[in-house]
Coordinates of C-alpha atoms in Angstrom, one line a residue:
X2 CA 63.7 61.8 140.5
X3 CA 66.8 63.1 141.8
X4 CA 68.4 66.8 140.1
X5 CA 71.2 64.6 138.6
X6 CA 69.0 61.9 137.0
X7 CA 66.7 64.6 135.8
X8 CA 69.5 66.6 133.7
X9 CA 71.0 63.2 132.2
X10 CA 67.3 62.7 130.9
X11 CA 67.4 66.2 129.7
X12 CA 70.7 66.0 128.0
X13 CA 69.3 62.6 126.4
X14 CA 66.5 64.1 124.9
X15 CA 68.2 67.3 123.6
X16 CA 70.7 64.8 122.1
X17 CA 68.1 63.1 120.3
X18 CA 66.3 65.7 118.8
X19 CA 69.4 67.1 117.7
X20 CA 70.5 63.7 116.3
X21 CA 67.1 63.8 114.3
X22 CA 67.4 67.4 112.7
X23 CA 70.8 66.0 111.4
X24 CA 69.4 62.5 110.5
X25 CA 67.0 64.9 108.2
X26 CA 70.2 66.6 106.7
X27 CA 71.4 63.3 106.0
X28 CA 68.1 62.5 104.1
X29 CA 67.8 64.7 101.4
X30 CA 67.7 68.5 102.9
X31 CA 71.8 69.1 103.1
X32 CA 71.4 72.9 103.1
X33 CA 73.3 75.2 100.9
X34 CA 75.1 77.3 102.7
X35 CA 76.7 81.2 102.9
X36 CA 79.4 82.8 104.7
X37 CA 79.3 86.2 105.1
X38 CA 82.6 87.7 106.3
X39 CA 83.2 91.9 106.5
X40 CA 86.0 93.5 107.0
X41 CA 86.7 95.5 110.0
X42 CA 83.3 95.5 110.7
X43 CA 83.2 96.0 114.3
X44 CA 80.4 94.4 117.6
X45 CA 78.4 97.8 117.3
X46 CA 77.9 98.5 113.6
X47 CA 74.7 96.5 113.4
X48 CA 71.5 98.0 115.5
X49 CA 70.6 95.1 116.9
X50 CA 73.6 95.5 119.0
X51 CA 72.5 98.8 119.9
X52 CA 74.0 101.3 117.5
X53 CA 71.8 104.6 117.8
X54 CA 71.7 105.1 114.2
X55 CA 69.7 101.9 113.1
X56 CA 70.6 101.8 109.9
X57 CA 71.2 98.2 109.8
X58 CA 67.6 97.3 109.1
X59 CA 67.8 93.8 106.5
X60 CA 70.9 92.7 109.8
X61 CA 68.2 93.3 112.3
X62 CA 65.9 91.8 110.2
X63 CA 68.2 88.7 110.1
X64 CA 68.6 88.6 113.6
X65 CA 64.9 88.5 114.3
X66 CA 64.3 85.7 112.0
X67 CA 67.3 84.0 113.1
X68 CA 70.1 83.4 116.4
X69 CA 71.9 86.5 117.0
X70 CA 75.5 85.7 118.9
X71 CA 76.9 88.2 121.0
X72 CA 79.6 86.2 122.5
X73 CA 80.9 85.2 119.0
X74 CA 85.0 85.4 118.1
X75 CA 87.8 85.7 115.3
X76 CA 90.6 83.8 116.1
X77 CA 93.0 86.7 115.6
X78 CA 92.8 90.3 115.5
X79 CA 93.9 91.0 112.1
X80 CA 92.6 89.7 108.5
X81 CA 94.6 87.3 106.7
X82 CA 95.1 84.9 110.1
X83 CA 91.3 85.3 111.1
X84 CA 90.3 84.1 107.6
X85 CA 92.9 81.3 107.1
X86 CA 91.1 79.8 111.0
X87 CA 88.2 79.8 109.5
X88 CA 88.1 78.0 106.4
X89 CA 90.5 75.4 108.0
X90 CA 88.8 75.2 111.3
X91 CA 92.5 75.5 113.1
X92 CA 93.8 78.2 115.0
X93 CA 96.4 80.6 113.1
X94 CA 99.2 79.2 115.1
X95 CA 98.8 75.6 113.8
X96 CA 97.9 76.6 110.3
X97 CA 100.8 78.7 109.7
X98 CA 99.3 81.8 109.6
X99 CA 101.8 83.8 112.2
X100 CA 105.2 85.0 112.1
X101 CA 108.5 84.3 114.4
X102 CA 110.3 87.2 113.1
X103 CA 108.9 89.1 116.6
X104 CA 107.7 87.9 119.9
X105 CA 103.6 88.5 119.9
X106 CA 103.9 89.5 116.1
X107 CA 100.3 90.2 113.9
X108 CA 101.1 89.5 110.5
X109 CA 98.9 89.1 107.4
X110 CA 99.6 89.0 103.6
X111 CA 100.6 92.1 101.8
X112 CA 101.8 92.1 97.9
X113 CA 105.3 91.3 99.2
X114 CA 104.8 88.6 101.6
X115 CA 106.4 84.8 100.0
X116 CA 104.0 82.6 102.1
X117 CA 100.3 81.7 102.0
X118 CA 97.8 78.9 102.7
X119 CA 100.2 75.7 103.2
X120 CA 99.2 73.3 100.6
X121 CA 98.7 70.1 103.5
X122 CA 96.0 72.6 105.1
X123 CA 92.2 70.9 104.2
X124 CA 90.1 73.9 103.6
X125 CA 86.2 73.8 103.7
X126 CA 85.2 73.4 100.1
X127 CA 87.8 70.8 99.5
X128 CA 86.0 69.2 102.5
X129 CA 82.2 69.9 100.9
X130 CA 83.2 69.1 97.2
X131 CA 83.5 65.2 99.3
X132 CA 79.3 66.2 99.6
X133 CA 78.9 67.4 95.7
X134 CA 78.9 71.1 96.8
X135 CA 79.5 73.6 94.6
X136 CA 82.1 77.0 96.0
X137 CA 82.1 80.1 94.9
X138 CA 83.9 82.8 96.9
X139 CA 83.3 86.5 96.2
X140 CA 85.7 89.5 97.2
X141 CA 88.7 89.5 99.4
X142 CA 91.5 85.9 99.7
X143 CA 94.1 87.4 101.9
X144 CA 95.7 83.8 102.0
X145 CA 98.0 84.7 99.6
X146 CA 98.3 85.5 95.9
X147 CA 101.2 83.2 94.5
X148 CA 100.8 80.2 92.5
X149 CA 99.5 77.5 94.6
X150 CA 98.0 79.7 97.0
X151 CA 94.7 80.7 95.0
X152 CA 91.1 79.7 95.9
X153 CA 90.7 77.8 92.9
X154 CA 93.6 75.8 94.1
X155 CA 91.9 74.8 97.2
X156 CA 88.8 73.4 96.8
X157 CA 86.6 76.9 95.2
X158 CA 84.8 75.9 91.8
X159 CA 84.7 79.9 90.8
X160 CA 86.2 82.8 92.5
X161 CA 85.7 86.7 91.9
X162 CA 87.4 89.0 93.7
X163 CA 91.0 90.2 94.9
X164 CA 93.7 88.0 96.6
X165 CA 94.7 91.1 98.7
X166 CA 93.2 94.8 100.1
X167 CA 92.4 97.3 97.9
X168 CA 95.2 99.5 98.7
X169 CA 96.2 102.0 96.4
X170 CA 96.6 103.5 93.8
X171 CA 100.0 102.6 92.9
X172 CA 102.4 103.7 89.8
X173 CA 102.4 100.2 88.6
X174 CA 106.6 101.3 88.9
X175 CA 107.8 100.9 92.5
X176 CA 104.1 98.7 93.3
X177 CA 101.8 97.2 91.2
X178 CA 98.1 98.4 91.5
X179 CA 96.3 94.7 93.0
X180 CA 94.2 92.5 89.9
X181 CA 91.3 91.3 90.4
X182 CA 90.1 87.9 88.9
X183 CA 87.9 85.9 87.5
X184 CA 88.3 82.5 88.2
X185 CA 91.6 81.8 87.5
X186 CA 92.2 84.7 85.5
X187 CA 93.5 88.2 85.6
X188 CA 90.5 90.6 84.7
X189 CA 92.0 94.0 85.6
X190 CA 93.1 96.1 88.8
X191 CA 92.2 98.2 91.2
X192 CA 92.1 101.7 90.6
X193 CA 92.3 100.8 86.6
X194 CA 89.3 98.9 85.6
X195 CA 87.7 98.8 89.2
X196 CA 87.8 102.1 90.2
X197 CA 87.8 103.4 94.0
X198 CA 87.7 107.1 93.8
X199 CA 90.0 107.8 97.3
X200 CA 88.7 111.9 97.1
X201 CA 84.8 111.3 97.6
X202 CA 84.8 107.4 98.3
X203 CA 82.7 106.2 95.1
X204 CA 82.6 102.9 94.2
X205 CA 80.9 100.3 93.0
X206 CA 82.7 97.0 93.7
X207 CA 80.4 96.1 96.3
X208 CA 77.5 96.0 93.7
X209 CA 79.8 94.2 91.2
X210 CA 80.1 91.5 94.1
X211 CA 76.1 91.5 94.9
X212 CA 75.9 90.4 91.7
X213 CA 77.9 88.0 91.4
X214 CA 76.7 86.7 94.1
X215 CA 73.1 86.5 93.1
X216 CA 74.4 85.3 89.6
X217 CA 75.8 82.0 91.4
X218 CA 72.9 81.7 93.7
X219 CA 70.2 81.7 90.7
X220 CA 72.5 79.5 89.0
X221 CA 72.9 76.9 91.6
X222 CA 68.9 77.1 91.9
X223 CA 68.5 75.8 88.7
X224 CA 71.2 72.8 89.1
X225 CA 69.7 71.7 92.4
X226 CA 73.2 70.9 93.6
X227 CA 73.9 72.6 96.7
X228 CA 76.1 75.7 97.1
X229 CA 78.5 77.2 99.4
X230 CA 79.0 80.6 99.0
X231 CA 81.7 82.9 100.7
X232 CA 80.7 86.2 100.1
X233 CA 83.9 88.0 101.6
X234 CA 82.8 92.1 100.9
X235 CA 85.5 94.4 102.3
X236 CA 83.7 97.6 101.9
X237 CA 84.3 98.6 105.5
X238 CA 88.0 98.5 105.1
X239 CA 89.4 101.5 105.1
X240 CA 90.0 103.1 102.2
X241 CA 85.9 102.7 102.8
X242 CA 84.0 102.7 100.1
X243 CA 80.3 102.9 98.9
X244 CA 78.4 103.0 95.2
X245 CA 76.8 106.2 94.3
X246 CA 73.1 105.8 96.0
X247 CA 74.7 104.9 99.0
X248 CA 77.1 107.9 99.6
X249 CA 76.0 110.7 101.7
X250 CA 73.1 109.1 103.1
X251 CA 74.1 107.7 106.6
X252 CA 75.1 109.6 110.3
X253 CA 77.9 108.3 110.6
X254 CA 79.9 109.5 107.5
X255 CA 81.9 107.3 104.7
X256 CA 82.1 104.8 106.8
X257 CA 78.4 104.4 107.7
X258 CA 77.4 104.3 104.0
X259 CA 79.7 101.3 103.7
X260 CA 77.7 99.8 106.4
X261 CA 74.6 100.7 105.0
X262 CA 75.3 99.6 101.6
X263 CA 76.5 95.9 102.8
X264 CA 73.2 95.6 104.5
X265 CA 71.3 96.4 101.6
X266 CA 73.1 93.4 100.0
X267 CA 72.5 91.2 103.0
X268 CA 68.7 91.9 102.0
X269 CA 69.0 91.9 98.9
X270 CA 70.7 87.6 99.2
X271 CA 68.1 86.5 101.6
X272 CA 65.3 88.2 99.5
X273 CA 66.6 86.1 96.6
X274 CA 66.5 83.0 98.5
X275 CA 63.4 83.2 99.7
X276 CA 61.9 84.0 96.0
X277 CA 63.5 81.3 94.4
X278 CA 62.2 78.8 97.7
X279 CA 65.8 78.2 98.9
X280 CA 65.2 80.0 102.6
X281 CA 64.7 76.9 104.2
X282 CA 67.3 75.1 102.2
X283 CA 70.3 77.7 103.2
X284 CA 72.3 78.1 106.3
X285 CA 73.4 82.0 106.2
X286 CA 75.5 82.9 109.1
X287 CA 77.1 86.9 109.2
X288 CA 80.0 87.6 111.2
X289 CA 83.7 90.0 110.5
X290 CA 86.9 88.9 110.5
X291 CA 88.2 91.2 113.7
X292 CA 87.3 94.0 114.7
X293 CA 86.9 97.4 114.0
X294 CA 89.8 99.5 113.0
X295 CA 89.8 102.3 115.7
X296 CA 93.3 104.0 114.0
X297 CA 90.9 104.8 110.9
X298 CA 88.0 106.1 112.9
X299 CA 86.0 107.6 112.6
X300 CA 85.3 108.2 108.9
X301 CA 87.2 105.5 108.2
X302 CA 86.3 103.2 110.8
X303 CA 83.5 101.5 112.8
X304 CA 82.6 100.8 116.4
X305 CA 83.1 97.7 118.7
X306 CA 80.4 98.8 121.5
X307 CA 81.3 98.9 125.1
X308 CA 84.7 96.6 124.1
X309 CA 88.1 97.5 124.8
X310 CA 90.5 99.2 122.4
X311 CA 89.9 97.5 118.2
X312 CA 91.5 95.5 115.6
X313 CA 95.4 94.6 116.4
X314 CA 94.3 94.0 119.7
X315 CA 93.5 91.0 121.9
X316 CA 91.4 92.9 123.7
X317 CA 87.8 92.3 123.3
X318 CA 87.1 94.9 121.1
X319 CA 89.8 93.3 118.5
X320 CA 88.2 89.8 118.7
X321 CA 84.7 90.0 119.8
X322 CA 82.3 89.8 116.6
X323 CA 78.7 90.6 114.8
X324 CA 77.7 87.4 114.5
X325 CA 74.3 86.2 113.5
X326 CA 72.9 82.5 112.2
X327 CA 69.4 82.3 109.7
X328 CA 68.1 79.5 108.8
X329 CA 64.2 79.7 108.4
X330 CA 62.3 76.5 110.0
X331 CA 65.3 75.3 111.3
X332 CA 66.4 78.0 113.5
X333 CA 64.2 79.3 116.3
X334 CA 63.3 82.9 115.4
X335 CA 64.2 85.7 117.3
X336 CA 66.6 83.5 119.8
X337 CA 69.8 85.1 121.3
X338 CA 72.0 82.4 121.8
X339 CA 75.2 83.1 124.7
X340 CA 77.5 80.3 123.2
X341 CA 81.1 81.3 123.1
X342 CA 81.5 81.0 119.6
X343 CA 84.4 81.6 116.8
X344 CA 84.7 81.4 113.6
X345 CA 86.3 78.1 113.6
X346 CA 83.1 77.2 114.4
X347 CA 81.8 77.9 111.3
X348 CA 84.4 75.0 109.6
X349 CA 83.5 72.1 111.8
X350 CA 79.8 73.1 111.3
X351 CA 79.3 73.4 108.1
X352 CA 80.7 69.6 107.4
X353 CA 78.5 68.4 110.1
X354 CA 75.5 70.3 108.0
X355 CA 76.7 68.6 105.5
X356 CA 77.2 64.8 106.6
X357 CA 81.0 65.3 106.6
X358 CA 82.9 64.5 109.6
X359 CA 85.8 66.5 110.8
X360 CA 89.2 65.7 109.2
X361 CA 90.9 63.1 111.6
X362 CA 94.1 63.6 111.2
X363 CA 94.9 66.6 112.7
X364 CA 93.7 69.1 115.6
X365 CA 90.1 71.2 114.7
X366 CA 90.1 73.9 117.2
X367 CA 86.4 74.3 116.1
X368 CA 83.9 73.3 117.6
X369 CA 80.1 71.5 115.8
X370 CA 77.4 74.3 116.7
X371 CA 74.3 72.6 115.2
X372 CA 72.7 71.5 118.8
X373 CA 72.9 75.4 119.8
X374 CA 71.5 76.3 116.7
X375 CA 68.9 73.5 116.0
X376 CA 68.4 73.2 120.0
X377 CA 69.8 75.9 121.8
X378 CA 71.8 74.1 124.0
X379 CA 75.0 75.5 125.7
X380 CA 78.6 73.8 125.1
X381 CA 81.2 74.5 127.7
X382 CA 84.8 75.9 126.3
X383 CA 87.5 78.1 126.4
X384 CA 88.2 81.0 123.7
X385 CA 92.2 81.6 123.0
X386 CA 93.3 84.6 122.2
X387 CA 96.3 84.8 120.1
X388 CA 98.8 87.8 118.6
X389 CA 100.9 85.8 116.1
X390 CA 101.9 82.4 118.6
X391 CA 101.7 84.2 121.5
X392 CA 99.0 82.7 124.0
X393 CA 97.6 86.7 125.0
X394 CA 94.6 85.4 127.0
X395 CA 92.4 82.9 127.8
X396 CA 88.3 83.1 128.4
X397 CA 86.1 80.6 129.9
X398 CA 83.1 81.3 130.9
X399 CA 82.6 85.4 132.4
X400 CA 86.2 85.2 133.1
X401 CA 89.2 86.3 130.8
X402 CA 92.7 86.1 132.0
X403 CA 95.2 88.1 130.5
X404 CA 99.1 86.2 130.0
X405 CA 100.4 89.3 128.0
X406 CA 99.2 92.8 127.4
X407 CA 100.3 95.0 124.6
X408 CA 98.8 97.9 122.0
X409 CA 101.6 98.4 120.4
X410 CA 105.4 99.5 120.7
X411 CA 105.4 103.2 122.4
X412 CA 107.6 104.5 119.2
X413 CA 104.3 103.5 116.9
X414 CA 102.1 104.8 119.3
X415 CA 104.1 108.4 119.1
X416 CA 103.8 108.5 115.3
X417 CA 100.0 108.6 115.6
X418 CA 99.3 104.7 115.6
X419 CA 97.0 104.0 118.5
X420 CA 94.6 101.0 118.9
X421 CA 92.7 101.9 121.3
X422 CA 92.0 106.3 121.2
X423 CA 90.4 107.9 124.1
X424 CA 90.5 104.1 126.3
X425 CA 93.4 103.6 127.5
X426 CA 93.7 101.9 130.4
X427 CA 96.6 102.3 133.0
X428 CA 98.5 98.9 133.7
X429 CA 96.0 96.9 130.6
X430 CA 96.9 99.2 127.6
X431 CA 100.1 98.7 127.7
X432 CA 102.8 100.0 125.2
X433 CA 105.2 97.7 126.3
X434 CA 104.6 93.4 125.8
X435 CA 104.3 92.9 129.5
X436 CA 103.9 89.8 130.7
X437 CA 101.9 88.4 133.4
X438 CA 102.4 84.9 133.6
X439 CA 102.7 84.3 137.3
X440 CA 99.8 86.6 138.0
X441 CA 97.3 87.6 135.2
X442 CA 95.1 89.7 134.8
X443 CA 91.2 88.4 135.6
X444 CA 88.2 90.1 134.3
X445 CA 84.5 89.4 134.9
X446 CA 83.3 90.5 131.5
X447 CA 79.3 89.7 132.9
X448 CA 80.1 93.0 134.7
X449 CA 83.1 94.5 133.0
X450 CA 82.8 94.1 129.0
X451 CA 85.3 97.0 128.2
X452 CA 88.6 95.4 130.9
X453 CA 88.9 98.3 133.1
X454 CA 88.7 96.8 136.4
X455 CA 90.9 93.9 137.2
X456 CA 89.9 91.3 139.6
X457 CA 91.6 92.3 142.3
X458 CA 94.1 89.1 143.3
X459 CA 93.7 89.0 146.9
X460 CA 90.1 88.5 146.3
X461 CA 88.2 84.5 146.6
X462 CA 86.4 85.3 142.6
X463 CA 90.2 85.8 141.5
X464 CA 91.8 82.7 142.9
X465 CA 88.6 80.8 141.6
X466 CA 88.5 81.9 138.3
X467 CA 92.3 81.1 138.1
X468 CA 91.9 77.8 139.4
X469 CA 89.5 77.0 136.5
X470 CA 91.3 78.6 134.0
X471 CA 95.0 77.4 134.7
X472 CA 94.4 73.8 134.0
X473 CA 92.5 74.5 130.3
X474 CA 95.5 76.4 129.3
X475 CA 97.9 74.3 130.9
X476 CA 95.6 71.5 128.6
X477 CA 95.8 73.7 125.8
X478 CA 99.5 73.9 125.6
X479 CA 100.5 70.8 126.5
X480 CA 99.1 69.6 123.2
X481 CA 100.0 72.5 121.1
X482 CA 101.7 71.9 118.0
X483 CA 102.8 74.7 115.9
X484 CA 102.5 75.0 112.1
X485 CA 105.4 76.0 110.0
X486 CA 105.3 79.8 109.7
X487 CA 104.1 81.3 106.5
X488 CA 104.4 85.1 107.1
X489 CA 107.7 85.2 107.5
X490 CA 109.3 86.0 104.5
X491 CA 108.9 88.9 101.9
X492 CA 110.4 89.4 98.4
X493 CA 109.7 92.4 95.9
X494 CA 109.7 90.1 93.1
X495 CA 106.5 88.2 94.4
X496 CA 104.1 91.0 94.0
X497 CA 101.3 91.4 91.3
X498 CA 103.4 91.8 88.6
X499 CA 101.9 89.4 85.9
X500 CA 99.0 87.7 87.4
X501 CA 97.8 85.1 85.2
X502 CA 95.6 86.1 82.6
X503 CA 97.7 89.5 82.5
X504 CA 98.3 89.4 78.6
X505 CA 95.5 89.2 77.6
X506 CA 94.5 92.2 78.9
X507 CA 98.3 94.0 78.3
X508 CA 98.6 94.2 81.7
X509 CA 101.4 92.3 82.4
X510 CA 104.8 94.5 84.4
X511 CA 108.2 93.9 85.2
X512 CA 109.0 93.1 88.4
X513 CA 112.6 93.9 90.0
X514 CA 115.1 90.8 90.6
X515 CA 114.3 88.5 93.9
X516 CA 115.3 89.7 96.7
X517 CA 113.8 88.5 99.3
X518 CA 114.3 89.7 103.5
X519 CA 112.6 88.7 107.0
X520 CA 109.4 90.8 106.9
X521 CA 109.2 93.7 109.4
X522 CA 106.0 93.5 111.4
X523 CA 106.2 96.2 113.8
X524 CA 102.4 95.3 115.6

């Protein structure tokens, strides 16, 4: 048997054994299934990934018993975009979720901002509701907190949680403090009724959304209808907080207890499943929406390993993930899986977990992971690496090319704003948006995970890598389609004024006349 005939066999049978563990979905075990998303939680918080602390014990847990990814992606290095690409499976720039008010622009959804999630975007639990599941999401939106823009306007059966950070405290005057709801109701603020004490970094909303979480799960149990559940904690952004019995206790300060505290609740939500018999009925899967905040480090910030420079950044350490799958007898235990992985993934996924096919009429940038998880099989493609609609980089395989480098603008970075402190790197950090179209940068990331040794151009592993690269992005572009830009505008007049649900609680303010003005987005 020749080498070629041998590997079609192979990629027959792995085929059909994958097309049986979905045939089995089909028949009555559609799992539930749970998204965990932190904030700013960076590649090495979690143990497994080598943090010399180990106070990640229930995440390493989950990783034994589970696929642990450490080539796993957001699809932008800030919040709002990274979490509108993955409940619509579509990167940020064909979403909406960018602004053109500045070449190479982040952007994301403060109080003032006019846009949100465009009302022809599918997002998953619309899609799942099409397979009887019942959403819930818990903690942070960040998709936008007008009318029309809620979860419960796009496919979640209950919501708890806040539609934007919990900055603050603010006079309720010049800036309203930010509600929290219930559903589709108003059921106090930040810094009012949920309190977040700045000075010693008490608080106890992350227990408040345990609970809630648990409440839903236990619910669900007894309906036998399955669940999705977002659980969307943001703990780990700074201001960091942590409840009581967490503060104090870790190494690594504020911060740390944060960390600590969300992986008690990971514990505590698998725990649960497996005492009410739904551990082998639930697809979990744990990842962050970019990475970890370097500027607030490091009290108020994490770590992103041996990666280049943080959040803000398309260098690795802005986009590379934590990023673990558990699903117990479905899963092989204890696998690490190499997949380059994103959390569009997570969209296109979940529906084929489900029985759903993909929507057909328009572009999924992600891609159906249940033959790496169920078989551990390998799919080849490319990650894009975008700052607002500007193509940054491209990786495929070991090899990253850089088309623009940039930190940020040398006036921030002289006001104390730096992405990437103590790792700068001369001609890749740049303070400037350099291009290098006609020549970029290569990195082997096998042998250079942190970007600071270029491929050097004159070399045969830099004119093959860019001869394997060029015509994916070349691909890539030719069929690019940009959505209509949502984080453009911003208005005083939109903020959280009078949430619905405000008078009941005599919270309602008065906001100041429209105004609105391009939004300034200086990263």
């Amino acid at each position: 048997m020749s080498v070629d005939h041998f590997k079609k066999l192979l990629l027959l049978l792995i085929a059909y054994k994958c097309c049986r563990c979905l045939e089995a979905i089909k028949n009555g075990t559609t799992p539930n299934i749970i998204i965990m998303l932190m904030d700013d939680m960076g590649w090495g918080d979690l143990g497994v990934f080598g943090q010399p602390s180990k106070e990640t014990p229930n995440l390493d847990r989950m990783a034994a018993e589970g696929m642990l990814f450490p080539n796993f992606y957001t699809a932008n290095p800030l919040c709002s975009p990274s979490r509108a690409a993955l409940l619509t499976g579509r990167l940020p720039v064909r979403n909406g979720f960018y602004t053109t008010n500045g070449h190479g622009r982040n952007a994301y959804t403060p109080q003032e901002i006019v846009g949100g999630i465009a009302q022809d975007e599918v997002l998953l639990p619309e899609m799942l509701r099409k397979a009887s599941y019942v959403s819930k999401i818990v903690g942070k939106w960040h998709l936008g907190h007008r009318p029309g823009f809620l979860p419960l306007e796009h496919g979640f059966d209950e919501w708890f949680g806040s539609p934007n950070c919990h900055f603050g405290p603010y006079n309720n005057s010049d800036r309203p403090n930010i509600p929290v709801y219930k559903n589709s109701q108003m059921v106090g603020r930040y810094y009012e009724e949920f309190g977040i004490n700045l000075k010693t970094g008490e608080s106890n909303l992350t227990q408040i959304y345990l609970e809630e979480s648990l409440v839903f799960i236990r619910s669900q149990a007894t309906t036998h209808q399955p669940f999705f559940l977002y659980w969307a904690v943001d703990a780990t952004h700074a201001p960091v907080y942590a409840s009581k019995g967490f503060l104090g206790k870790s190494q690594r300060g504020r911060y740390g207890d944060a960390v600590m505290e969300l992986d008690h609740g990971v514990g505590v939500i698998l725990g649960e499943l497996r005492s009410l018999g739904l551990a082998e009925d639930t697809f979990v899967f744990f990842t962050s929406d970019n990475g970890a905040a370097l500027i607030s480090a490091p009290m108020q910030g994490g770590s992103n390993g041996p990666f280049l420079c943080g959040k803000q950044t398309t260098f690795e350490g802005g986009m590379r993930e934590p990023a673990i799958a558990w699903w117990p007898g479905h899963i092989p235990a204890g696998t690490v899986s190499h997949q380059l992985g994103t959390v569009m993934d997570l969209f296109t996924t979940s529906l084929t977990l489900a029985g759903l096919a993909t929507p057909g009429d328009r572009i999924i940038d992600g891609l159906d992971l249940t033959s790496v998880l169920l078989n551990s099989t390998l799919i080849d493609r490319p990650i894009f690496y975008y700052r607002g609609n500007v193509l940054m980089a491209v990786r495929l395989g070991m090899y990253k090319a850089h088309y623009w480098t940039w930190t940020n603008s040398m006036e921030e970075f002289k006001k104390g704003i730096n992405f990437c402190p103590g790792e700068e790197v001369v001609g890749v950090t740049t303070h400037e948006q350099k291009e290098h179209t006609m020549q970029p940068l290569i990195f082997n990331l096998g042998w250079d995970p942190g970007e600071k040794y270029p491929i050097s151009v004159l070399s045969p592993e830099y004119q093959t890598a860019l001869q394997q690269i060029t015509p994916v992005l070349e691909q890539h572009q030719k069929h690019l389609l940009p959505g209509v830009p949502q984080l453009n505008m911003c208005d005083l007049a939109v903020m959280n004024w009078a949430p619905p649900g405000c008078e009941k609680l005599a919270k309602c303010l008065k906001g100041p006349k429209s105004e609105p003005w391009k939004c300034h987005w200086p990263h």
